[in-house]
CSV table of C-alpha atoms in Angstrom, one decimal:
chain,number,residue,atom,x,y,z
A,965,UNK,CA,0.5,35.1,-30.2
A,966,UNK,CA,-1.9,32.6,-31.1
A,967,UNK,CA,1.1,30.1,-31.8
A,968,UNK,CA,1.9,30.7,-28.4
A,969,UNK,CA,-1.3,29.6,-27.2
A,970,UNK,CA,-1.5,26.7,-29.0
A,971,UNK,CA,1.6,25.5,-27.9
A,972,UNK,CA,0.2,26.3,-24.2
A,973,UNK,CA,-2.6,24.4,-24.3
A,974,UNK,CA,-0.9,21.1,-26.1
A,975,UNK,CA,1.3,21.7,-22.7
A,976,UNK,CA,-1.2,21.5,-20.8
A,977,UNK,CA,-3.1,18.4,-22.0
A,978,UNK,CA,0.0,16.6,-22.6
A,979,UNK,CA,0.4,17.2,-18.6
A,980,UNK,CA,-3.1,16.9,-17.6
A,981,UNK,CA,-2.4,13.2,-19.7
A,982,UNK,CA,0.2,12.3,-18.0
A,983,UNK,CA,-0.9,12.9,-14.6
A,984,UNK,CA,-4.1,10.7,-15.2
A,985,UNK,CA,-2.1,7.6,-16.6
A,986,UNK,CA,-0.7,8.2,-12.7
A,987,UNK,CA,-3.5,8.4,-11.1
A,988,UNK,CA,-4.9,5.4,-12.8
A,989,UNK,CA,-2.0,3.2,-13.3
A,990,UNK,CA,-0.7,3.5,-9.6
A,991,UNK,CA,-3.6,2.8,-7.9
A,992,UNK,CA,-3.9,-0.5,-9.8
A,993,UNK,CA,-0.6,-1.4,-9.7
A,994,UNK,CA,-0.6,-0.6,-5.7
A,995,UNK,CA,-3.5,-2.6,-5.0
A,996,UNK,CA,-2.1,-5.4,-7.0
A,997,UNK,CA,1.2,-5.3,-5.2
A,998,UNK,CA,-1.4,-5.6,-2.0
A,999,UNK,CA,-2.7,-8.4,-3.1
A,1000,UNK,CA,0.5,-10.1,-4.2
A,1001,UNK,CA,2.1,-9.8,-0.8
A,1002,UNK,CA,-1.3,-11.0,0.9
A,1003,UNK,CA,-1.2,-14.2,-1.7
A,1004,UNK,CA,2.4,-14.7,-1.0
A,1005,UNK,CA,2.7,-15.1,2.7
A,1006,UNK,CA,-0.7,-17.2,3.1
A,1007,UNK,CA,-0.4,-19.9,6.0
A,1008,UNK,CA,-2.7,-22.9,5.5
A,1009,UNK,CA,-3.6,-24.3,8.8
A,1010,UNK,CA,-5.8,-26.4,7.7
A,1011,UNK,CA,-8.2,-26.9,5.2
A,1012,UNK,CA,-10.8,-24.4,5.8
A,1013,UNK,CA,-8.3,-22.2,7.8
A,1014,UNK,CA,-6.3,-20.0,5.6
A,1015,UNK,CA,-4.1,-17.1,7.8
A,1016,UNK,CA,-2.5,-13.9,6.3
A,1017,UNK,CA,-0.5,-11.4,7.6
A,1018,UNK,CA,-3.1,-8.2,9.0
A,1019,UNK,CA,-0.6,-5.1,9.1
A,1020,UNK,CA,0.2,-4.0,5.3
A,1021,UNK,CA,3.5,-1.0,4.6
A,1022,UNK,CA,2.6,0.8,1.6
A,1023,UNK,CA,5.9,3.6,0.9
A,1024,UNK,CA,4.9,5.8,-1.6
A,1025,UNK,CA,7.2,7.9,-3.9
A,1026,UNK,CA,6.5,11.7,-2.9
A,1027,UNK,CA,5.1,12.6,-5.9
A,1028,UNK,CA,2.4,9.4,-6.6
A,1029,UNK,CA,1.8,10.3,-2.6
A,1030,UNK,CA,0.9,13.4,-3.1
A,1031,UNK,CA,-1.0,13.2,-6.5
A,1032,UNK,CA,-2.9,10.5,-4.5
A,1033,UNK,CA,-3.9,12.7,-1.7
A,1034,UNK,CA,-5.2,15.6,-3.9
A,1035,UNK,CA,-7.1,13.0,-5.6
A,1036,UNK,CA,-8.2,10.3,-3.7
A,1037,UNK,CA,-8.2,11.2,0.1
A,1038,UNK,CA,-8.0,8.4,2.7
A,1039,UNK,CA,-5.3,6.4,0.3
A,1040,UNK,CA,-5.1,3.9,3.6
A,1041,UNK,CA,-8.3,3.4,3.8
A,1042,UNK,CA,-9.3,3.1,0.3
A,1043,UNK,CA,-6.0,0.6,0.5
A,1044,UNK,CA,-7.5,-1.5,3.5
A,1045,UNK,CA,-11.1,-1.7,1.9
A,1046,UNK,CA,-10.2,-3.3,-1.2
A,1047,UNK,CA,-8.0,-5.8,0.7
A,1048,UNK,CA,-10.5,-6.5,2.7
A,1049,UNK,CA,-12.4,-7.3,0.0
A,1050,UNK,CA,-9.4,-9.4,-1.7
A,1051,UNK,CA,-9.2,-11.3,1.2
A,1052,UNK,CA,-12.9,-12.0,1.6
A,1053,UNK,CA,-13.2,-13.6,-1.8
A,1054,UNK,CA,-9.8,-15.5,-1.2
A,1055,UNK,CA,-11.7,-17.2,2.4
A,1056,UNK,CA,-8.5,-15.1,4.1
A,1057,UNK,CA,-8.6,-15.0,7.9
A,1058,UNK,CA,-6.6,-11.8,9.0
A,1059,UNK,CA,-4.4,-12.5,12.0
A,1060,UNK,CA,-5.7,-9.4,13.8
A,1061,UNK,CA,-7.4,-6.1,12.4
A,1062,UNK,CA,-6.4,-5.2,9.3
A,1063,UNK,CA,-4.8,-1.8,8.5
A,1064,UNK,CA,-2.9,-0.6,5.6
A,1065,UNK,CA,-0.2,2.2,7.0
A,1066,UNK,CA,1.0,4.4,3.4
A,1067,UNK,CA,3.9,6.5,3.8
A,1068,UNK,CA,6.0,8.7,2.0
A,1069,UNK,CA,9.3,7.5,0.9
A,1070,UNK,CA,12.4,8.7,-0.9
A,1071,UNK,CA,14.7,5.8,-1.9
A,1072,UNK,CA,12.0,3.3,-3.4
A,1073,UNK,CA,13.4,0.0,-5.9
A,1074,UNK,CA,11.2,1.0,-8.2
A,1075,UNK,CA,10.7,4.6,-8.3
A,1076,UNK,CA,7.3,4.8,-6.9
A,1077,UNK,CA,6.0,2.5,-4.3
A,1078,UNK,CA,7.4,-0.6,-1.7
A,1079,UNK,CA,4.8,-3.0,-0.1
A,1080,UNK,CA,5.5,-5.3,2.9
A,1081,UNK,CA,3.4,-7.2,5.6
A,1082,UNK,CA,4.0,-8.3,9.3
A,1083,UNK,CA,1.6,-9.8,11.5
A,1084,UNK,CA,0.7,-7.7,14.2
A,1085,UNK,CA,-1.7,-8.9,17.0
A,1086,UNK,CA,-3.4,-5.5,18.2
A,1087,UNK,CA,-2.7,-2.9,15.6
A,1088,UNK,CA,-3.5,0.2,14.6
A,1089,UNK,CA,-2.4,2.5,11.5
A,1090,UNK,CA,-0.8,4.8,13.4
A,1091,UNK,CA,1.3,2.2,15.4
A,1092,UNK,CA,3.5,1.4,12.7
A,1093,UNK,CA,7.5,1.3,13.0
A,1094,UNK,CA,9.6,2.3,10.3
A,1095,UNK,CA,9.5,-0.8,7.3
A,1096,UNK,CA,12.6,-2.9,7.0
A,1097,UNK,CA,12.6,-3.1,10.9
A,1098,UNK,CA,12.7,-6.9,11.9
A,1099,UNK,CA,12.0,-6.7,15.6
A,1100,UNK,CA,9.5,-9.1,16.2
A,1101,UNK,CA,9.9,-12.4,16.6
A,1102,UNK,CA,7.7,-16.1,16.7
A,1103,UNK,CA,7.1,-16.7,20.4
A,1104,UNK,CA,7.9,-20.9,21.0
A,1105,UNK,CA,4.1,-21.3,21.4
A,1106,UNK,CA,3.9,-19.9,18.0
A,1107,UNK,CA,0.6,-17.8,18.4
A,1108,UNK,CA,1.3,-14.7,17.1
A,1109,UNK,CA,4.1,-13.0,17.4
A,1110,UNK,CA,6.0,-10.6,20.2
A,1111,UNK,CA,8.9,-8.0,20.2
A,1112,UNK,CA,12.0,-9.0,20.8
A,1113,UNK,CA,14.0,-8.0,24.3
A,1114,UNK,CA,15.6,-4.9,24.0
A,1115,UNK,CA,13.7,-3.8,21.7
């Protein structure tokens, strides 16, 4: 009996392990990705006038969602805050409110999470449309942009 114990509780570290190189890893690596896709679609206008995109997709793999959750909370806001703060040290201007939208995904390149940015003039968290939808498009004026018609 006592080997079978043993052999229980090396289960259960080797588990309780695993899930906290999760928890750890996939928060870093998330806000990382944040960051890159902020960095990457910068817009200099000028010299002290540097524009990023202000509505942020974060899918989630079910499982990192969930183990988030249980762990962390407000993911999406914990998200937002820390690009924020990214973009505050960068000298970022966000080209409306900020919000970070996380969802729950199945079919993910990588297994575990997909990050994307549009630029949204009035947004909210909860107004976000599926990601990989492209209907919006760069008025002529260029400030900001609109849906498209039909749309």
């Amino acid at each position: 009996m006592s080997t079978l114990t043993a052999w229980e509780r090396a289960l259960e570290r080797f588990g309780e392990t695993l899930l906290a190189q999760i928890r750890h890893k996939d928060p870093v690596e998330i806000v990382d990705a944040l960051q890159q896709e902020c960095d990457g679609n910068v817009v200099v206008c000028s010299e002290s006038r540097v524009v990023v995109p202000n509505a942020y997709d974060v899918e989630l793999a079910e499982f990192v969602h969930d183990e988030l959750e249980r762990h962390g909370g407000r993911v999406d806001q914990v998200l937002t805050d820390s690009l924020a703060r990214h973009g505050e040290r960068r000298g970022y201007e966000w080209a409306g409110p900020l919000a970070v939208h996380v969802t729950k995904a199945r079919h993910l390149p990588n297994g575990r999470y997909r990050v994307t940015s549009r630029v949204m003039r009035h947004v909210r968290a909860d107004a976000f449309r599926p990601a990989g939808r492209t209907d919006v498009s760069v008025p002529p004026s260029g400030r900001g942009l609109a849906p498209e018609p039909g749309t």
